[in-house]
mmCIF file of C-alpha atoms in Angstrom:
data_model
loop_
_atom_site.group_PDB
_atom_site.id
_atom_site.type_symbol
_atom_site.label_atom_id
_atom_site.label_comp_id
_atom_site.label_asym_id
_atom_site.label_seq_id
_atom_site.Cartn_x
_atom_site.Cartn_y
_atom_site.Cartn_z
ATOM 1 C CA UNK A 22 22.452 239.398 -32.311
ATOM 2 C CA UNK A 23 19.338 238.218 -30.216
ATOM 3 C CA UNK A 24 17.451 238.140 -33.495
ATOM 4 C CA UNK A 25 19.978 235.731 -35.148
ATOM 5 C CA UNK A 26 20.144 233.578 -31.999
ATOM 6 C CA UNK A 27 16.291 232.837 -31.609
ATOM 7 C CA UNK A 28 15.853 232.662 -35.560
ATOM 8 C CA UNK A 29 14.469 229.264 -36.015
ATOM 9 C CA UNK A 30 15.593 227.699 -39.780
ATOM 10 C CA UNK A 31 13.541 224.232 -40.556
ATOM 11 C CA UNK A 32 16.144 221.693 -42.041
ATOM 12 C CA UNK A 33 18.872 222.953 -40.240
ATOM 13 C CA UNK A 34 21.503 220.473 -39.211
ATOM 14 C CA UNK A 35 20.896 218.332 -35.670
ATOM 15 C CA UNK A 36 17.120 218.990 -36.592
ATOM 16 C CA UNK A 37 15.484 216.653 -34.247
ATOM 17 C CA UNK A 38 17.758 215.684 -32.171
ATOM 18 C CA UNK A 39 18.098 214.927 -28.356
ATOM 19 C CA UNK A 40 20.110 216.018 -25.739
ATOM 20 C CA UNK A 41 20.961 215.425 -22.097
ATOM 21 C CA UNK A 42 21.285 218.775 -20.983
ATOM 22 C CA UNK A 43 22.321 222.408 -22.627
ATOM 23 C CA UNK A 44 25.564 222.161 -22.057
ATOM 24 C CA UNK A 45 25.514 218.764 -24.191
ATOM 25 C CA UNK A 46 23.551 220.086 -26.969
ATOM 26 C CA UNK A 47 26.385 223.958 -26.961
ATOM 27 C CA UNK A 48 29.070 221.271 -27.503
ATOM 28 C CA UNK A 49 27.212 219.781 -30.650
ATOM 29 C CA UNK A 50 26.844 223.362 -31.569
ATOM 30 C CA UNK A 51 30.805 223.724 -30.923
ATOM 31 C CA UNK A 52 31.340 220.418 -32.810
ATOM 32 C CA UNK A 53 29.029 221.223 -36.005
ATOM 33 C CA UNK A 54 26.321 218.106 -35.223
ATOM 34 C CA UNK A 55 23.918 221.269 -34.862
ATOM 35 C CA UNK A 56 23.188 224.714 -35.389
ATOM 36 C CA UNK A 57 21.699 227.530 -33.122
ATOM 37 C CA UNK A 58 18.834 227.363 -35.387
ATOM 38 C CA UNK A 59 18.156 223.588 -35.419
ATOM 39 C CA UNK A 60 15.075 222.480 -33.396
ATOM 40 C CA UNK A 61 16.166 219.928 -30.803
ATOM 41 C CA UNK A 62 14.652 217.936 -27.632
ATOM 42 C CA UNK A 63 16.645 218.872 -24.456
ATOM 43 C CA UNK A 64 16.146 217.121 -21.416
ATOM 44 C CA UNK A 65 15.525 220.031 -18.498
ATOM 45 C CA UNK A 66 15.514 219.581 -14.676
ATOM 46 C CA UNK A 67 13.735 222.490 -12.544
ATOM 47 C CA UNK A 68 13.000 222.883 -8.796
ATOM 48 C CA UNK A 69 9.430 223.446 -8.321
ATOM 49 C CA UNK A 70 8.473 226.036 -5.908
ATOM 50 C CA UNK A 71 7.050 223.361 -3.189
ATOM 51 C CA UNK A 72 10.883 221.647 -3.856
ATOM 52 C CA UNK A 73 10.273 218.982 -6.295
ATOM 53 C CA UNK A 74 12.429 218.469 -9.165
ATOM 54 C CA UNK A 75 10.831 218.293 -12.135
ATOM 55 C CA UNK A 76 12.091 216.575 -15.258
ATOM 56 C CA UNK A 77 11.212 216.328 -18.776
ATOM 57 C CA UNK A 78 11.651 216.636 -22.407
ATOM 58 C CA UNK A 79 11.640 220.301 -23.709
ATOM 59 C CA UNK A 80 11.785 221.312 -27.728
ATOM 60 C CA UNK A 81 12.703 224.319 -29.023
ATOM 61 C CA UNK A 82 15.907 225.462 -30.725
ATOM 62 C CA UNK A 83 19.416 225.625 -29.396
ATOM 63 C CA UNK A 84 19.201 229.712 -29.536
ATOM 64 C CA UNK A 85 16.061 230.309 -27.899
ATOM 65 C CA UNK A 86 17.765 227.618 -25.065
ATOM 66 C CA UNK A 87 20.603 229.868 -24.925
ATOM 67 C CA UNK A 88 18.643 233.468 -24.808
ATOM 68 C CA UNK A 89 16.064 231.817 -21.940
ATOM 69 C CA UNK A 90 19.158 231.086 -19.662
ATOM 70 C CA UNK A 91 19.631 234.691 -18.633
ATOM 71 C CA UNK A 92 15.839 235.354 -18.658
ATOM 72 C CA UNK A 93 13.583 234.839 -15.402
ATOM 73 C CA UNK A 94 10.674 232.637 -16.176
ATOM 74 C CA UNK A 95 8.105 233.738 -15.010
ATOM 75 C CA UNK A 96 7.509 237.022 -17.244
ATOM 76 C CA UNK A 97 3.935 235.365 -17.660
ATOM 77 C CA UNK A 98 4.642 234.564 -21.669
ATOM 78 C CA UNK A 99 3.321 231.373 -20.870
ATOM 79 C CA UNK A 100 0.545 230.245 -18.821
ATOM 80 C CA UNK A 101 2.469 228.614 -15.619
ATOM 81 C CA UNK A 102 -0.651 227.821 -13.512
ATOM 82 C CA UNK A 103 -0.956 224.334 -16.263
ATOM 83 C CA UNK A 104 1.149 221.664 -15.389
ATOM 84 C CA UNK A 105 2.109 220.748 -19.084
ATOM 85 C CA UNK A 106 3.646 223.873 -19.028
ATOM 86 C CA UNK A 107 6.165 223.798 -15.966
ATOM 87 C CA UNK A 108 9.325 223.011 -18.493
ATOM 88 C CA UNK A 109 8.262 225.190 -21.385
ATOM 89 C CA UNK A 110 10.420 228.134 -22.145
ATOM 90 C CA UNK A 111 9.149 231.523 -21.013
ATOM 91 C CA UNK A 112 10.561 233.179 -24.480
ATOM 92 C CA UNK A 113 9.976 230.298 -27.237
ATOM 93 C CA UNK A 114 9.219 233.106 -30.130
ATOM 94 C CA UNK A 115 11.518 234.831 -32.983
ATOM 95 C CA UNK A 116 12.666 238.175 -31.092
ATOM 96 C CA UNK A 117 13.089 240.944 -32.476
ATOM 97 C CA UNK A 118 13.302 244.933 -31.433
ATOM 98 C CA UNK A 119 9.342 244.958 -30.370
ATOM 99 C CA UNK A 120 9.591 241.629 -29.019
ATOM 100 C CA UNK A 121 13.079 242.662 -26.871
ATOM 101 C CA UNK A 122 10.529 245.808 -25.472
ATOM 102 C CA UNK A 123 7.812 243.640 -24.543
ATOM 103 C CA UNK A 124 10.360 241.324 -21.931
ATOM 104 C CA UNK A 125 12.121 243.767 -21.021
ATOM 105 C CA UNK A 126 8.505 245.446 -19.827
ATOM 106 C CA UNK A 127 7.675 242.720 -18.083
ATOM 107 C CA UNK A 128 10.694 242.320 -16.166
ATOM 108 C CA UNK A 129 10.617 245.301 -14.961
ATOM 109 C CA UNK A 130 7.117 245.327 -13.879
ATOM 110 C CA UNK A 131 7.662 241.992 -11.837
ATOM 111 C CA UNK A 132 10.957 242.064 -10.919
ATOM 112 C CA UNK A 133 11.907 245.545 -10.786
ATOM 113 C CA UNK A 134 14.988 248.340 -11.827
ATOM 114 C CA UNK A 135 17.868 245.907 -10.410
ATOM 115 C CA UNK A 136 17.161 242.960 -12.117
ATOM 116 C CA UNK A 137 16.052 244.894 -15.287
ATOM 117 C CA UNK A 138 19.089 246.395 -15.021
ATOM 118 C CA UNK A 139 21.334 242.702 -14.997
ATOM 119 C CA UNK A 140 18.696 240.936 -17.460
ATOM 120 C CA UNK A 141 19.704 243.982 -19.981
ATOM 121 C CA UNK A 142 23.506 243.762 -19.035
ATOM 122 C CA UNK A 143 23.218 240.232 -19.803
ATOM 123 C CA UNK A 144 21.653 240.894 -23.304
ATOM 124 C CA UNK A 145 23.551 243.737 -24.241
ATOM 125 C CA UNK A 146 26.756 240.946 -23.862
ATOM 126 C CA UNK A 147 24.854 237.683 -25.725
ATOM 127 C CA UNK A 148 23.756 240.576 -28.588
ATOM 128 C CA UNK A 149 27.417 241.558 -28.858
ATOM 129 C CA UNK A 150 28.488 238.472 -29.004
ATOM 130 C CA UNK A 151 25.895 236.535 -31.461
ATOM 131 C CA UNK A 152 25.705 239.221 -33.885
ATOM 132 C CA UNK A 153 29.656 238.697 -34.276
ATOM 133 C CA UNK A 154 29.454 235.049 -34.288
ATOM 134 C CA UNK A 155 26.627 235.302 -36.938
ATOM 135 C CA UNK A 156 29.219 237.720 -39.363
ATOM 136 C CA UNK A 157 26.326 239.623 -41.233
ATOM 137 C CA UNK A 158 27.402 241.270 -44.584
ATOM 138 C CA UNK A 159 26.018 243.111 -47.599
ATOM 139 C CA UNK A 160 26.646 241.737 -51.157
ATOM 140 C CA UNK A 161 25.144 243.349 -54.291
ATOM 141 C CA UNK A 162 23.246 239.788 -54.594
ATOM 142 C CA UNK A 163 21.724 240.478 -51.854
ATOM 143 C CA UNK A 164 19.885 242.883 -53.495
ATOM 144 C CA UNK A 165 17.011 240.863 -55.974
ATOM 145 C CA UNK A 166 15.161 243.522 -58.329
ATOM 146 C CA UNK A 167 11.775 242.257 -58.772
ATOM 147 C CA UNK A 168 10.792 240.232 -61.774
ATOM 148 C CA UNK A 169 7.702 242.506 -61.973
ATOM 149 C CA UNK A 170 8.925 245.313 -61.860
ATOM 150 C CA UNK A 171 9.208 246.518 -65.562
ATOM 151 C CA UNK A 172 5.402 245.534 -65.996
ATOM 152 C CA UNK A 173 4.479 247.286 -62.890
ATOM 153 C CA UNK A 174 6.174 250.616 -64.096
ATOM 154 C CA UNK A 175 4.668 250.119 -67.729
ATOM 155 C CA UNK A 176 0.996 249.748 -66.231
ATOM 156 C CA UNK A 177 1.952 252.935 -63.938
ATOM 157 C CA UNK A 178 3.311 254.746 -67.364
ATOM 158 C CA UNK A 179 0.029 253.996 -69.273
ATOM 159 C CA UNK A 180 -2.084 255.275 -66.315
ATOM 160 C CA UNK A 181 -0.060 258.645 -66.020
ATOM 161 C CA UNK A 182 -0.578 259.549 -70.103
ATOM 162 C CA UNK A 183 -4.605 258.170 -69.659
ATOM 163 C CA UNK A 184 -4.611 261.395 -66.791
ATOM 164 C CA UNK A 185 -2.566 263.519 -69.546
ATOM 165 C CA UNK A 186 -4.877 262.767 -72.220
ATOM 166 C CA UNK A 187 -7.894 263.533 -69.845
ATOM 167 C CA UNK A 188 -6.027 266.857 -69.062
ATOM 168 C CA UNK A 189 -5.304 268.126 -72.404
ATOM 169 C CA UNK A 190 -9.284 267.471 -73.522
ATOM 170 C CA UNK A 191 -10.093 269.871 -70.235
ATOM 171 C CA UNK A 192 -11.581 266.915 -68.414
ATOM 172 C CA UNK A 193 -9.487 267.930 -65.226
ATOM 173 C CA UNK A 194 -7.745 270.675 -63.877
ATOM 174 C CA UNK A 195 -3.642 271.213 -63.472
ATOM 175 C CA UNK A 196 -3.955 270.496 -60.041
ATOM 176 C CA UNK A 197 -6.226 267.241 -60.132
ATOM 177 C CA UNK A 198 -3.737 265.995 -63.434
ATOM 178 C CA UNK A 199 -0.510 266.568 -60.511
ATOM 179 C CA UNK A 200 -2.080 264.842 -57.752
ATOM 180 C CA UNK A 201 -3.562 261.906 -60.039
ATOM 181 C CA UNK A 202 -0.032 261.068 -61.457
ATOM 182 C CA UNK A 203 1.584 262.009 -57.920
ATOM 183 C CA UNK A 204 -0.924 259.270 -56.275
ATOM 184 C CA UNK A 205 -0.220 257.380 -59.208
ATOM 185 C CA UNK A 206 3.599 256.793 -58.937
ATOM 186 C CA UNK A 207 2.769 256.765 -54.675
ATOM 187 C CA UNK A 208 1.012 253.492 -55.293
ATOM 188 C CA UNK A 209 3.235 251.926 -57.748
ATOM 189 C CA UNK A 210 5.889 252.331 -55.941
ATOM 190 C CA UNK A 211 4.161 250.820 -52.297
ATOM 191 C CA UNK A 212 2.973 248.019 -54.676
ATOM 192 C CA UNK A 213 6.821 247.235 -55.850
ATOM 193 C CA UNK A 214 8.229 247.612 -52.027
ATOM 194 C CA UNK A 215 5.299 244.876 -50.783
ATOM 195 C CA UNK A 216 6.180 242.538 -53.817
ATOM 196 C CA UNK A 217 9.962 242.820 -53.148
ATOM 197 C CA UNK A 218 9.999 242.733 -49.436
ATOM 198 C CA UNK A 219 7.331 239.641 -50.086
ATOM 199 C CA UNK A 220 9.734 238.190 -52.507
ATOM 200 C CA UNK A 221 12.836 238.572 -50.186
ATOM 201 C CA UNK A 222 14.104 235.251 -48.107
ATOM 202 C CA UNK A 223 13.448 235.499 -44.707
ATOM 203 C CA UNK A 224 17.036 234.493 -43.960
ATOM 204 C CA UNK A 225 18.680 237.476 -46.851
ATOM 205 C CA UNK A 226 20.801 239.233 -44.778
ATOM 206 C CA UNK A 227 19.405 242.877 -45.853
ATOM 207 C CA UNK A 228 15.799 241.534 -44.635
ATOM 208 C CA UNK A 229 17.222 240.391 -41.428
ATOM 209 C CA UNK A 230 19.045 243.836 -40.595
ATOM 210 C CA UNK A 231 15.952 245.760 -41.323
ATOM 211 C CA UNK A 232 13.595 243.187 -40.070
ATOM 212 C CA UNK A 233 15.206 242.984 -36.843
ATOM 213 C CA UNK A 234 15.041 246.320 -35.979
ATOM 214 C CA UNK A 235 18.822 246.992 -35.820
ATOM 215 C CA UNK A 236 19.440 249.014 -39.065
ATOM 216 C CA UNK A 237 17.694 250.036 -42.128
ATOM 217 C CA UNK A 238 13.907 250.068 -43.011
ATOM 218 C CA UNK A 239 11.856 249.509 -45.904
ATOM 219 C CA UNK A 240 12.157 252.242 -47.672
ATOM 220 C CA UNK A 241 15.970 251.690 -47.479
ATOM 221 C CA UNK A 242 15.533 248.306 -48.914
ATOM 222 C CA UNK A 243 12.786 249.028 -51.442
ATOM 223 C CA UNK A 244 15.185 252.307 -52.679
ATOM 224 C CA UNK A 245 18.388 249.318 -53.244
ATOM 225 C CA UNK A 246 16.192 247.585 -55.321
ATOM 226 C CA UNK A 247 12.762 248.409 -56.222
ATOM 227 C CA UNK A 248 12.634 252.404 -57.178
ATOM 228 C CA UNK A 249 13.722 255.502 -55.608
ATOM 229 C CA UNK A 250 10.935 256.823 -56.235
ATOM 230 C CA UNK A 251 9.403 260.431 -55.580
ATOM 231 C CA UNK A 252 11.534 263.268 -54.830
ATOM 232 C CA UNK A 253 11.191 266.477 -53.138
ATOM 233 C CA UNK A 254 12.749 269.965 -54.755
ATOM 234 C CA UNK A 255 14.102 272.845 -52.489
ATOM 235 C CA UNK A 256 10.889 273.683 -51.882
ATOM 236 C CA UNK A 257 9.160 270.736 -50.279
ATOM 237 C CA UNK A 258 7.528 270.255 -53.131
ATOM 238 C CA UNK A 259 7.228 266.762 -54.854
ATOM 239 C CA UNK A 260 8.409 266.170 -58.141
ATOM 240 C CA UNK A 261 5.887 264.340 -60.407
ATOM 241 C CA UNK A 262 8.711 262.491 -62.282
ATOM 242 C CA UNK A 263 9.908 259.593 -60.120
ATOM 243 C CA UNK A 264 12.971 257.874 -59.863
ATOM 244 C CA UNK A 265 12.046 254.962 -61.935
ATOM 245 C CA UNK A 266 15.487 253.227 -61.165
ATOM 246 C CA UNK A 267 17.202 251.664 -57.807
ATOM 247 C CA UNK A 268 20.742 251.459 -56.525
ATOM 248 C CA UNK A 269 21.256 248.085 -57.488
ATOM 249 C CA UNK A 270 19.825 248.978 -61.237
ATOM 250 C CA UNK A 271 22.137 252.596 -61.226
ATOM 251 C CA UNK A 272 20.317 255.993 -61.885
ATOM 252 C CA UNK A 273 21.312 257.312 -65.283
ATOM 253 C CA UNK A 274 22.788 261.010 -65.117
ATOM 254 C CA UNK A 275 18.844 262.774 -65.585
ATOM 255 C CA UNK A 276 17.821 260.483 -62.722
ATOM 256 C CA UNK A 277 21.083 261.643 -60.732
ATOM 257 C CA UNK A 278 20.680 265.170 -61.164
#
């Protein structure tokens, strides 16, 4: 939910636009003239600490406004001894799981257990709530195969019968020929999970699941639609035939079993 909420998306409707206060720019939100995503100029009052109220023009987007309201700010994110830099958010970054452990660190090292313990209260019940509001789903179009990938496993195919040929003259031993076409397949297949988590959009709602830290990981992803990949037997030990198809493709009934 906090992922979703401080995702910034250029384009985005309201893009641009200024606002009075918060509460004016949640009631475009409300009203569709804007999106949690949209970056917008908000005007923001704050009480200095020798009691003068400052005012001035803050940008940043309607989430990340939202989030910093139940944040202190003065986690030391940004450099507060500058003037230019009285209004500035304290969180004005994409957060994610890592980025959720590094406030939460530093609210507990300045402010202590009690607050720590409200601040995460506080988060726990905006998560909750964004992550409903932004109604996440899995579709089998989520799932892109790579255009690549049938060259990728050809040039990985060639490779593996050079390292037969090479065994069958008695230029290598059984155990160099398993390991060569072991560390073969082992690189084709990291090479197909970097070209189809690089060919993924940022705001595909697998990516964002995994990418946020909530659920999933890359091997989950790259196994719905690059290749399974290398399997293990009873044993432990791997088997030198990988999975050449994904989830999204179907394995055919030698792949299954």
């Amino acid at each position: 939910g906090i992922y979703y909420l401080t995702q910034e998306r250029p384009g985005a409707i309201g893009e641009g636009k200024y606002f009075k206060s918060v509460n004016e720019a949640i009631l475009a939100y409300e009203n569709k003239a804007c999106t949690l995503h949209s970056r917008i100029k908000v005007r923001i009052s704050k009480t200095m600490p020798n009691g003068e109220v400052k005012t001035g023009i803050v940008e940043s987007t309607l989430g990340r406004f939202i989030f910093n309201e139940i944040l202190p700010q003065d986690l030391e994110f940004v450099d507060r001894s500058k003037p230019e830099n009285d209004l500035v958010l304290e969180v004005d970054f994409h957060v994610g799981k890592k980025g959720l452990k590094q406030i939460l660190e530093k609210v507990i090292n300045i402010h202590g257990a009690t607050k720590t313990a409200e601040v995460l209260d506080s988060i726990k019940a905006m998560g909750y709530k964004y992550s409903t509001r932004a109604a996440m789903t899995v579709s089998i179009s989520d799932m892109t195969v790579p255009a690549e990938k049938p060259q990728m496993l050809a040039d990985a195919q060639a490779t593996v019968d050079r390292i037969t040929m090479n065994f069958r003259r008695g230029l290598m031993t059984e155990e160099e020929r398993y390991k060569a076409v072991v560390e073969t397949w082992k690189e084709t297949d990291d090479k197909l999970t970097q070209t189809l988590l690089n060919g993924l959009d940022q705001y595909n709602n697998i990516f964002m699941m995994a990418d946020s830290g909530a659920r999933g990981s890359d091997k989950q992803i790259k196994q719905l639609a690059g290749m399974r990949g290398l399997m293990a037997d009873t044993t432990g030990h791997t088997i030198e035939l990988p999975i050449k198809s994904n989830f999204r493709e179907g394995l055919d009934v030698l792949e299954y079993f």
